[in-house]
Coordinates of C-alpha atoms and ligand atoms in Angstrom, one line a residue:
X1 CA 103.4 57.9 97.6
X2 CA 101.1 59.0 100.0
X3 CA 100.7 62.2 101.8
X4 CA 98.4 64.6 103.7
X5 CA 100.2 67.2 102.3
X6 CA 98.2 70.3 101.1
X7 CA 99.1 73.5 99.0
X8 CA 97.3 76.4 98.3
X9 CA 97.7 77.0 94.3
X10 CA 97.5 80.4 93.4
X11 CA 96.3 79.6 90.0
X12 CA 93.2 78.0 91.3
X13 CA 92.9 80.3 94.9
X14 CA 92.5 77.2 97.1
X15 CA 93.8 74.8 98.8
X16 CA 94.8 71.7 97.0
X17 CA 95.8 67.7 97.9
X18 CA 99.3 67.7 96.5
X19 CA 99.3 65.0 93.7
X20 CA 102.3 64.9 91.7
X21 CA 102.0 64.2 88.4
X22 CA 104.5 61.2 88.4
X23 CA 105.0 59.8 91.6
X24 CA 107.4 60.2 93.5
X25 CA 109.3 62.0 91.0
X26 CA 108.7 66.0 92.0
X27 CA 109.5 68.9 89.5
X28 CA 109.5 72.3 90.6
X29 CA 110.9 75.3 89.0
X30 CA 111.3 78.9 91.2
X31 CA 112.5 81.7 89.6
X32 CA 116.0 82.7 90.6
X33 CA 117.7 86.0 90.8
X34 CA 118.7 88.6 88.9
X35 CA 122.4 89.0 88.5
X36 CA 122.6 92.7 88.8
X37 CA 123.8 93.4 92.2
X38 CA 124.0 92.3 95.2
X39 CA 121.3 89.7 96.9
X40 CA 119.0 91.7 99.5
X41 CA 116.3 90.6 102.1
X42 CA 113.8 90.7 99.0
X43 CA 116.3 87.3 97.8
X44 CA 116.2 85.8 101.2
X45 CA 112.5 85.1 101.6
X46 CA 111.7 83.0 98.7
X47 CA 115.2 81.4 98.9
X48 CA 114.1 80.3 102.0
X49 CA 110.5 79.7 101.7
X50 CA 111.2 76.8 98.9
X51 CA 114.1 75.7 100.1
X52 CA 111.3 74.2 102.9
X53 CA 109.0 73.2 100.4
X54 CA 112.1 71.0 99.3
X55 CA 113.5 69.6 102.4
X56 CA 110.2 68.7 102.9
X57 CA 109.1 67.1 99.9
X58 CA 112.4 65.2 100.0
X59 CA 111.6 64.0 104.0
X60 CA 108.2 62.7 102.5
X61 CA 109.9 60.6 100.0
X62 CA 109.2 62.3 97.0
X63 CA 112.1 62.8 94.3
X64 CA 112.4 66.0 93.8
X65 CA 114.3 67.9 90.6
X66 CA 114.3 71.5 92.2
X67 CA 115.4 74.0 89.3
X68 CA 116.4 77.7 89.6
X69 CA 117.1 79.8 87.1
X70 CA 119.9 82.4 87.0
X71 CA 118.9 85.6 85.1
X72 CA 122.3 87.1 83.9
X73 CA 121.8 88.1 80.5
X74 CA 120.6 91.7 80.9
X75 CA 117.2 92.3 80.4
X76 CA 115.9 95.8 80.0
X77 CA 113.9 97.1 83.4
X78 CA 112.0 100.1 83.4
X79 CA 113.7 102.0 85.2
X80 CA 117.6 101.5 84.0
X81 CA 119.2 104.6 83.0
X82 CA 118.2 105.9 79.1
X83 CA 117.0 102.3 78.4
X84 CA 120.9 101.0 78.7
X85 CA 120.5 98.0 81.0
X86 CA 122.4 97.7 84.4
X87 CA 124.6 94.9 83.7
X88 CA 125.7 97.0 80.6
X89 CA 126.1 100.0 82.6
X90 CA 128.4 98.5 84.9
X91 CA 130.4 97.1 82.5
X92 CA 131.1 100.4 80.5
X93 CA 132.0 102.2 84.2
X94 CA 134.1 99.2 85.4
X95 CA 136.0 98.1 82.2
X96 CA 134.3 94.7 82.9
X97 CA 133.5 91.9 80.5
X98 CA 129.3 91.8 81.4
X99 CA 129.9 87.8 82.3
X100 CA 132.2 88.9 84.9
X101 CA 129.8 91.2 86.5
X102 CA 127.0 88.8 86.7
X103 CA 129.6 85.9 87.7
X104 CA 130.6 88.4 90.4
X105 CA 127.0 88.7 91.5
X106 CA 126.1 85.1 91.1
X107 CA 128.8 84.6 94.0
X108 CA 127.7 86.6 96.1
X109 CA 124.1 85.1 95.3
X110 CA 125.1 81.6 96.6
X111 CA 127.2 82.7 99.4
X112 CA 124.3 84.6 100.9
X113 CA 122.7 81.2 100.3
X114 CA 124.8 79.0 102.2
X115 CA 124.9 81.5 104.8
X116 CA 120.9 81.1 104.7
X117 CA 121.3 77.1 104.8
X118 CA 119.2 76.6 102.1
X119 CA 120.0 73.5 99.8
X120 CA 121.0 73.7 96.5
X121 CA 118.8 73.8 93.6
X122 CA 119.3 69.9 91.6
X123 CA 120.1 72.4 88.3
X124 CA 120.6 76.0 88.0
X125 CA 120.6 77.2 84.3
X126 CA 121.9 80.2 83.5
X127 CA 120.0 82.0 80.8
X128 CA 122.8 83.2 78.9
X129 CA 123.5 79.7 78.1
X130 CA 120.1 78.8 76.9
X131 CA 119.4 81.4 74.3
X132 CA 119.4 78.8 71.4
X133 CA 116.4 77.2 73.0
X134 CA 114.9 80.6 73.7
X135 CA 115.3 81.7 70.1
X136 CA 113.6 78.2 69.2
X137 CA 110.6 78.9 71.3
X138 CA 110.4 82.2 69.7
X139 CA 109.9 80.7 66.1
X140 CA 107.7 77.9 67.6
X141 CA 105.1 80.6 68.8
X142 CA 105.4 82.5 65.8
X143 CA 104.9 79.4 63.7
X144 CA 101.9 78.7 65.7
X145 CA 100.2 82.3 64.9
X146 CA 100.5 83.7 68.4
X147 CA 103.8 86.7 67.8
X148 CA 104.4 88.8 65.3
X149 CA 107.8 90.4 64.2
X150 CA 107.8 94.0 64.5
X151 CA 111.4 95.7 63.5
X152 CA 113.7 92.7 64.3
X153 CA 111.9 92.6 67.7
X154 CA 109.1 89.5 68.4
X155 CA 106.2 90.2 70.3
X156 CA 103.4 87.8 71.7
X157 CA 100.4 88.5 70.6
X158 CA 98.3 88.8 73.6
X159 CA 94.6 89.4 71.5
X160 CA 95.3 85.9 69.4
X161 CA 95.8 83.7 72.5
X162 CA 93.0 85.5 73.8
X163 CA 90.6 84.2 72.0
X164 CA 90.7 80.6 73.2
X165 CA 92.7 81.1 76.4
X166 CA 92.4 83.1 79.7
X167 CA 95.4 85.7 79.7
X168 CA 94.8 86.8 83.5
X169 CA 94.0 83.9 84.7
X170 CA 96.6 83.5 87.4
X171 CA 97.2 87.3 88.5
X172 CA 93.4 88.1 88.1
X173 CA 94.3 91.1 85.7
X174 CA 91.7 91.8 82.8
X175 CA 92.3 91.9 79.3
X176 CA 90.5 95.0 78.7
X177 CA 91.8 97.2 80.8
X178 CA 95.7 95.5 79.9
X179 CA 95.0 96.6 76.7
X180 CA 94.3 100.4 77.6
X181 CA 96.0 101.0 80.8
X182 CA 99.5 99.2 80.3
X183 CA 102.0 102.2 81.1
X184 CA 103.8 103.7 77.6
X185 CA 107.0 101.0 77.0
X186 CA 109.9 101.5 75.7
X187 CA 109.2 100.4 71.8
X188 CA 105.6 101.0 72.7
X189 CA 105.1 101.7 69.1
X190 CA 106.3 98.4 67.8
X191 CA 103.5 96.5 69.4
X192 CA 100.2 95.9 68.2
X193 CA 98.9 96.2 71.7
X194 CA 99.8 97.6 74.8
X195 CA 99.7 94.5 76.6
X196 CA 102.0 92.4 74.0
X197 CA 105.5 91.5 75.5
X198 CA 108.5 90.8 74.0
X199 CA 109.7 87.6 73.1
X200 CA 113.0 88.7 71.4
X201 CA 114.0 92.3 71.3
X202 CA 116.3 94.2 68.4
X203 CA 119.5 95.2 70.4
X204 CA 120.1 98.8 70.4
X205 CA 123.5 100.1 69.9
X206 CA 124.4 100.5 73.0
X207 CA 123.5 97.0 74.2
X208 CA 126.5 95.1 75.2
X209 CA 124.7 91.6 75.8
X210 CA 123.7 90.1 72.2
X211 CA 123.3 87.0 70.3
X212 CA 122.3 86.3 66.8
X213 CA 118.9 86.1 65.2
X214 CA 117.3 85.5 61.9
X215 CA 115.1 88.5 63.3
X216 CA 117.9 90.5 64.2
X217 CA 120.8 90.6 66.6
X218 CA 119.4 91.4 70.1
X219 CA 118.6 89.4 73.1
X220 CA 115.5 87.3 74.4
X221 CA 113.1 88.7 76.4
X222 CA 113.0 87.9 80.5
X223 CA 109.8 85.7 80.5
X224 CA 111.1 83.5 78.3
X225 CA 114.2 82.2 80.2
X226 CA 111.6 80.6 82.7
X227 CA 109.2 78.9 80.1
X228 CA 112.4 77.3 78.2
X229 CA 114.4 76.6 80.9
X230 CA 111.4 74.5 83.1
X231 CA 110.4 72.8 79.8
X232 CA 114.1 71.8 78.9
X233 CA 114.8 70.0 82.8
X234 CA 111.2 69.6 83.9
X235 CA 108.7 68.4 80.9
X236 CA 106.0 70.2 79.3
X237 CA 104.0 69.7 82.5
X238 CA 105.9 70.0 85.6
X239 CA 104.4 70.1 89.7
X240 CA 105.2 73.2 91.2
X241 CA 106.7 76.4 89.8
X242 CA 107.2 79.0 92.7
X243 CA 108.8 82.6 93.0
X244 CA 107.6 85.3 94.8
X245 CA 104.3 87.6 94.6
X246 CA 105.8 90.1 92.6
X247 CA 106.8 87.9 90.0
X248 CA 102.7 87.2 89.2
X249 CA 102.2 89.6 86.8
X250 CA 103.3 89.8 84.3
X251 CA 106.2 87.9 84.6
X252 CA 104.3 84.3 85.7
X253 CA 101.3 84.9 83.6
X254 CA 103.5 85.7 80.6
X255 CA 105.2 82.2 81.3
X256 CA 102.0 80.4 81.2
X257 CA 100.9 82.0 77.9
X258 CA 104.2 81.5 76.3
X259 CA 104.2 77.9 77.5
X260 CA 100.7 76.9 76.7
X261 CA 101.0 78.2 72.5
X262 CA 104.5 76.6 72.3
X263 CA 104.0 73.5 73.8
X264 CA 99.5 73.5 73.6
X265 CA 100.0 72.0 77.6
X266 CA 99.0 73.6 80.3
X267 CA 102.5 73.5 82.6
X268 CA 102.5 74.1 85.8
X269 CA 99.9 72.0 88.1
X270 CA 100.6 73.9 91.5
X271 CA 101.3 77.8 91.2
X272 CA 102.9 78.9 94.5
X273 CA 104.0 82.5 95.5
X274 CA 105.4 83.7 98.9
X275 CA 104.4 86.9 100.1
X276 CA 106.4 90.3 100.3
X277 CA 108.6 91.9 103.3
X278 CA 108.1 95.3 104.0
X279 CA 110.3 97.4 105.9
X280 CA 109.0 99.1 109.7
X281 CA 105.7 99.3 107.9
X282 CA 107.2 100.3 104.1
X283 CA 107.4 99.0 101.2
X284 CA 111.3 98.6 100.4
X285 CA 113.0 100.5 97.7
X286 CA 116.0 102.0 96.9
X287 CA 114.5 105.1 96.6
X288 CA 112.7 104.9 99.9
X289 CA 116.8 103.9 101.5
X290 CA 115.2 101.1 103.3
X291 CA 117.0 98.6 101.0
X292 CA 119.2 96.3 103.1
X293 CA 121.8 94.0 101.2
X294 CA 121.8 90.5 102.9
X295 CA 125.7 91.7 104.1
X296 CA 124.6 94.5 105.3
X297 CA 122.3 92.5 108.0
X298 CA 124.6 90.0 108.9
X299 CA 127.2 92.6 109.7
X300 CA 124.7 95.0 111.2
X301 CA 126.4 97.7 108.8
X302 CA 123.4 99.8 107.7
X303 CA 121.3 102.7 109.4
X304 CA 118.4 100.7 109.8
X305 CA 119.6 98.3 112.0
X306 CA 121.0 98.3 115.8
X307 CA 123.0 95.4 115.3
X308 CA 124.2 92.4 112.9
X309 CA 122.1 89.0 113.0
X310 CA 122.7 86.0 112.3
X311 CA 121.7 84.5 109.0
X312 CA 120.0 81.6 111.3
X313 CA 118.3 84.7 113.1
X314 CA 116.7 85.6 109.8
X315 CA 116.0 82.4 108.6
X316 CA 114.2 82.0 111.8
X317 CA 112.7 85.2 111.8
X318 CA 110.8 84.3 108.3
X319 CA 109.6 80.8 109.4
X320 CA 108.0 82.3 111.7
X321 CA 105.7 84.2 109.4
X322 CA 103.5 82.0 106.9
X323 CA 104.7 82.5 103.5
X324 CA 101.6 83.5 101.6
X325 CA 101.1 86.3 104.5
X326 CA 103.4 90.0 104.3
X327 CA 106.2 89.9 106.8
X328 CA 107.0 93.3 108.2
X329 CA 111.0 93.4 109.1
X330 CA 112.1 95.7 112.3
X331 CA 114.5 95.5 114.8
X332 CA 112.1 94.3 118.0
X333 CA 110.6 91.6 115.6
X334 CA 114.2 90.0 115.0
X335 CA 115.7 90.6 118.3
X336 CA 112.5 88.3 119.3
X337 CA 112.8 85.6 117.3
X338 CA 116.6 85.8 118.4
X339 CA 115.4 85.0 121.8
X340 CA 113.0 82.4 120.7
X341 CA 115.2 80.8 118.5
X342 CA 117.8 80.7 121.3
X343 CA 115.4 79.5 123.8
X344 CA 114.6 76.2 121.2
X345 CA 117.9 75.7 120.9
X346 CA 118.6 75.5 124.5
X347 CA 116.0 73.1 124.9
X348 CA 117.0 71.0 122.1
X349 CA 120.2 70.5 124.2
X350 CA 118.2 69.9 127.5
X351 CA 116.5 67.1 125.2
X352 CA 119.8 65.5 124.7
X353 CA 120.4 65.2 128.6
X354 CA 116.5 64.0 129.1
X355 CA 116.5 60.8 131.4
X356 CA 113.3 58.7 130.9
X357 CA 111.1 57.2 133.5
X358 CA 108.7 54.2 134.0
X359 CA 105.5 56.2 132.2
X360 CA 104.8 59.4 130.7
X361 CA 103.4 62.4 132.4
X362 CA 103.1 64.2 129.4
X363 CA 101.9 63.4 125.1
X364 CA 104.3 63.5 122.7
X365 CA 102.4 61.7 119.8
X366 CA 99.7 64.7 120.1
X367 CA 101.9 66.8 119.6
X368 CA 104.5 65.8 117.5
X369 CA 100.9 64.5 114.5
X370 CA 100.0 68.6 115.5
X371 CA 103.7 69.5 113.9
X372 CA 103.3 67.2 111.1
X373 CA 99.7 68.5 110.6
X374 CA 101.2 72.1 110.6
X375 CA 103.5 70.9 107.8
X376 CA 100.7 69.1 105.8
X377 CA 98.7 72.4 105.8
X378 CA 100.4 74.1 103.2
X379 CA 103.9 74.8 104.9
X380 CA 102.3 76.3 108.2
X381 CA 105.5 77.2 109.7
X382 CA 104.4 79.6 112.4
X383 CA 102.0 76.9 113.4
X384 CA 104.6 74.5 113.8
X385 CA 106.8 76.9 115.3
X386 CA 104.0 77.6 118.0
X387 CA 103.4 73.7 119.0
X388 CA 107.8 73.4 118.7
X389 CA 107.5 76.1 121.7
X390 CA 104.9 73.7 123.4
X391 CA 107.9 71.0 122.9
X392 CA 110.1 73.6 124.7
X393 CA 107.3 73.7 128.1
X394 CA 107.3 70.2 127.8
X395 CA 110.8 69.8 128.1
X396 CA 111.5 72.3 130.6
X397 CA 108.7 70.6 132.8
X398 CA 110.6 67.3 132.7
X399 CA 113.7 68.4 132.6
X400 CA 113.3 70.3 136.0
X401 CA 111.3 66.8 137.6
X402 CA 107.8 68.1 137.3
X403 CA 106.8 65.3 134.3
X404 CA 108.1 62.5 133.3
X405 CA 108.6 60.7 129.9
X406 CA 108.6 56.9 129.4
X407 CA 111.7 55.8 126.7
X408 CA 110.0 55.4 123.9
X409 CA 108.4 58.6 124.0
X410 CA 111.0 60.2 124.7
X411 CA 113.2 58.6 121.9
X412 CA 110.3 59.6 119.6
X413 CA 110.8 63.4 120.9
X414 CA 114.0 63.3 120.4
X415 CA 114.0 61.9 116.8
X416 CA 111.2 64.1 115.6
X417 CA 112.9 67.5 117.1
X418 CA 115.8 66.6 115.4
X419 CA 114.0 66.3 112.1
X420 CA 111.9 69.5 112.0
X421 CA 114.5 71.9 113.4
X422 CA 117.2 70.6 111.8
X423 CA 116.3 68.8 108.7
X424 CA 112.7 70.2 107.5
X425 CA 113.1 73.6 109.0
X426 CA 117.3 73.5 108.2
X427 CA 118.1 75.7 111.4
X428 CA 121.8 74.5 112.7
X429 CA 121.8 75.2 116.2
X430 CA 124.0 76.7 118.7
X431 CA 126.5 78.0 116.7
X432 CA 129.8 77.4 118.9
X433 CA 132.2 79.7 116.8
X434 CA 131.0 81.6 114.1
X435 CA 132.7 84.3 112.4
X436 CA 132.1 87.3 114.7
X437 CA 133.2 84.6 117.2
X438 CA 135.9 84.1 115.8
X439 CA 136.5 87.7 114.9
X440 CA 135.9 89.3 118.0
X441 CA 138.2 86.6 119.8
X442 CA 141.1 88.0 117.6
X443 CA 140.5 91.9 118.6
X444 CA 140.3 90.8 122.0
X445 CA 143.9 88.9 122.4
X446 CA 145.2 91.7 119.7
X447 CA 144.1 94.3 122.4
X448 CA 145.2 92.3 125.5
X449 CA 148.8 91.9 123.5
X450 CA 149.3 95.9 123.2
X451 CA 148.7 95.6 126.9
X452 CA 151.4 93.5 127.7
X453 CA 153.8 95.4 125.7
X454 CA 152.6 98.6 127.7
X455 CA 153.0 96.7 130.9
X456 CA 156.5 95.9 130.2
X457 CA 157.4 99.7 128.9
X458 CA 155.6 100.6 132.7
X459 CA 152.9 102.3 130.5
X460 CA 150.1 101.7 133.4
X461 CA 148.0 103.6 132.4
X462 CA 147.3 102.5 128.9
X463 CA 147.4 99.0 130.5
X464 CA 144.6 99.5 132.7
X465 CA 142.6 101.9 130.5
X466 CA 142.6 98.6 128.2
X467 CA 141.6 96.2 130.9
X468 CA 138.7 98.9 132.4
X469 CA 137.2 99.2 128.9
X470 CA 137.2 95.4 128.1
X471 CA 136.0 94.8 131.6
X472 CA 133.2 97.4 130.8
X473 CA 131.8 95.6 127.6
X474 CA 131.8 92.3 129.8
X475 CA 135.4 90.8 129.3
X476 CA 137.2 89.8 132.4
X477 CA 140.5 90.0 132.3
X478 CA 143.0 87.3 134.3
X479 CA 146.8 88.0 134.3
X480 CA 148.1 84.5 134.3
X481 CA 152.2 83.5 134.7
X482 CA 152.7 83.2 130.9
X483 CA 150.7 85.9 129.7
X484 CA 146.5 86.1 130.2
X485 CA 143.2 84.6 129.9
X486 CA 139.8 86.3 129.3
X487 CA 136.5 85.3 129.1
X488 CA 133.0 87.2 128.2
X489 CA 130.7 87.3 131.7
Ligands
ZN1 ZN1 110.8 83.3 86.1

């Protein structure tokens, strides 16, 4: 299979020719989310970023097994409340079983997905259901000298793979200063260094989520998931593993240790890692209450925000930003690529209605090899978003008689606009009746209803206060012999 494709590999900081490792089969593995609450604009971006890398992959030809995990069985994080973890937490407050909650969340996950348009993954395991294979991984390290078993807890030991392998190689960290500056961890005093992780952890008391050990009962530890789960449905040496930034320490590194001692391959060829969004400027947090749920934009029901858009809007709105680069998020930035997006759209429409002539006035092959170059450059979205907008002139300028375009140009056009907007780049289109469409259409003939009833009780004026208001936010009004009809100006 041959391609110009490119793709910068974190692992190696450059830009690499993409050569699968087994033609035209593609593996790639992208961490998933974390089941503990609702998915936020932190979920959409590298939901969205690799669901191009996909489509794409799959439009040149390649095979492509995309896995993404499901992280539901309750890790400890740093910050959850007296070391109890959320999931847990949850359960105790809501009476829940903890497989409900993360079911509940993992709904929600793939709803906001669909929304998004992005594909689904070709398998998504769920940790919970691999811990047999995690425990097995465990022992396999151990085995091979590289953990040690500290009070029914395993921990990697970071100085033994040291000594013949590069821990830091991906994130850039050094060993030295990992050692002294790691920050104090909760059973700190179990490990034999500070930058040793866990690779099965003794359950406290208070731990709901729990499985069975020879060690001791208590549950894996996160980085583990990701190394068992992309050796299980991908081989010990797999094409792409993605996620985003902050996943490369020490999450990804982690992986790469884990996988290297239990398996003595190197596993991922291509390391790829989209960028962070920052809010107006900030870094989001919950702390900071810039945190917007992916509801919570789509409705336009949080502070932040002076109205709802469109999931398209923000699927737009990231494409246009190149993945490995931060993506600030404001209310002027989407409202723009609202407009732009709308703009394409109208011209993909135009496009349709296009009439061709005897020659061409304009060149579509130029530009339609600059699109595919955009692609072949490591994903260069906003590149190829700028030379789709050159499309848009071009269009415009033939549409209104002042080029022409021969037919098989213009079928060409045609057939490659189709693909990268709607195929590679997965936007839908106008969107003829969505659901605030739909919604607002029923508040409309609800309100216009109340009216008639007023008319007929000779309540005027509530009859034309509602016709005045509606006629206000830009719905006209018609009385018609059975009743009305309205439309929005
Ligand atoms: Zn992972």
């Amino acid at each position: 299979m041959e391609s110009k494709l490119v793709i910068y590999n974190t692992l190696s900081r450059k830009k690499e020719k993409f050569e699968p490792i087994n033609p035209p089969f593609v593996g790639m593995y992208v961490c998933g989310p974390t089941v503990y609450g609702d998915a936020h604009l932190g979920h959409a971006r590298p939901a969205i970023t690799f669901d191009v890398v996909f489509r794409y992959l799959q439009y040149l030809g390649f095979k492509v097994r995309y896995v993404r995990n499901i992280t539901d069985v309750g890790h400890l994080e740093n910050d959850a409340d007296e070391g109890e973890d959320k999931i847990a937490k949850k359960a105790r407050l809501d009476k829940l079983e903890p497989m409900e909650i993360a079911q509940l969340y993992t709904n929600s996950y793939h709803r906001n997905m669909e929304q998004l348009n992005t594909l689904k993954p070709s398998i998504e395991p769920h940790a919970s259901g691999h811990i047999l294979e995690q425990i097995e991984m465990a022992e396999t390290i151990l085995k091979n000298g590289f953990a040690y078993e500290s009070n029914g807890s395993i921990y990697f030991d970071v100085e033994a793979y040291s000594k013949k392998n590069h821990y830091g190689k991906l994130s850039g960290r050094v060993l030295d200063d990992l050692m002294s500056n790691t920050r104090e961890l909760d059973g700190q005093s179990e490990k034999k260094n500070n930058a040793d992780f866990a690779l099965w952890k003794k359950a406290s008391p208070e731990h709901i989520m729990r499985w069975k050990s020879a060690w001791s009962t208590g549950f894996p530890g996160w980085h583990l998931e990701c190394s068992v789960m992309s050796t299980k449905y991908l081989g010990e040496e797999f094409d792409i593993h993605g996620g985003g930034l902050d996943l490369l320490f020490p999450h990804h590194e982690c992986e790469i240790a884990q996988s290297k001692v239990a398996t003595g391959k190197d596993s991922v060829k291509y390391w790829m890692h989209n960028n962070m969004i920052t809010i107006n400027g900030q870094k989001m947090g919950k702390s900071l209450g810039n945190f917007i749920k992916l509801d919570e934009l789509f409705s336009g029901k949080h502070e932040l925000l002076e109205q709802a858009y469109s999931p398209q809007t923000v699927r737009f709105f990231m494409l246009q930003a190149h993945y490995r680069n931060p993506l600030d998020f404001s209310n002027s930035a989407l409202k723009a690529a609202e407009k732009g997006m709308l703009r394409l759209f109208v011209a993909m429409e135009t496009l349709k209605k296009i009439k061709s002539s005897e020659d061409s006035t304009v060149f579509v092959k130029d530009l339609i090899n600059k699109m595919y170059d955009a692609l072949d450059d490591d994903f260069n979205t906003p590149i190829l978003i700028s030379h789709l907008f050159d499309a848009v002139k071009m269009i415009n300028s033939i549409a209104t008689g002042n080029d022409t375009i021969e037919a098989n140009d213009l079928f060409y056009l045609q057939s490659v606009m189709n693909d990268i907007v709607y195929v590679i780049l997965g936007l839908k289109g106008i969107e003829k009746s969505d659901d605030s469409n739909e919604k607002l259409s029923e508040v409309v003939n609800l309100l216009l209803n109340l009216r008639m009833e007023a008319k007929s009780n000779k309540d005027f004026a509530t009859s034309d206060k509602i016709r005045n208001e509606l006629t206000k936010m830009g719905i006209v009004v018609k009385d018609t012999k059975d009743g009305f009809e309205w439309s929005i100006e």
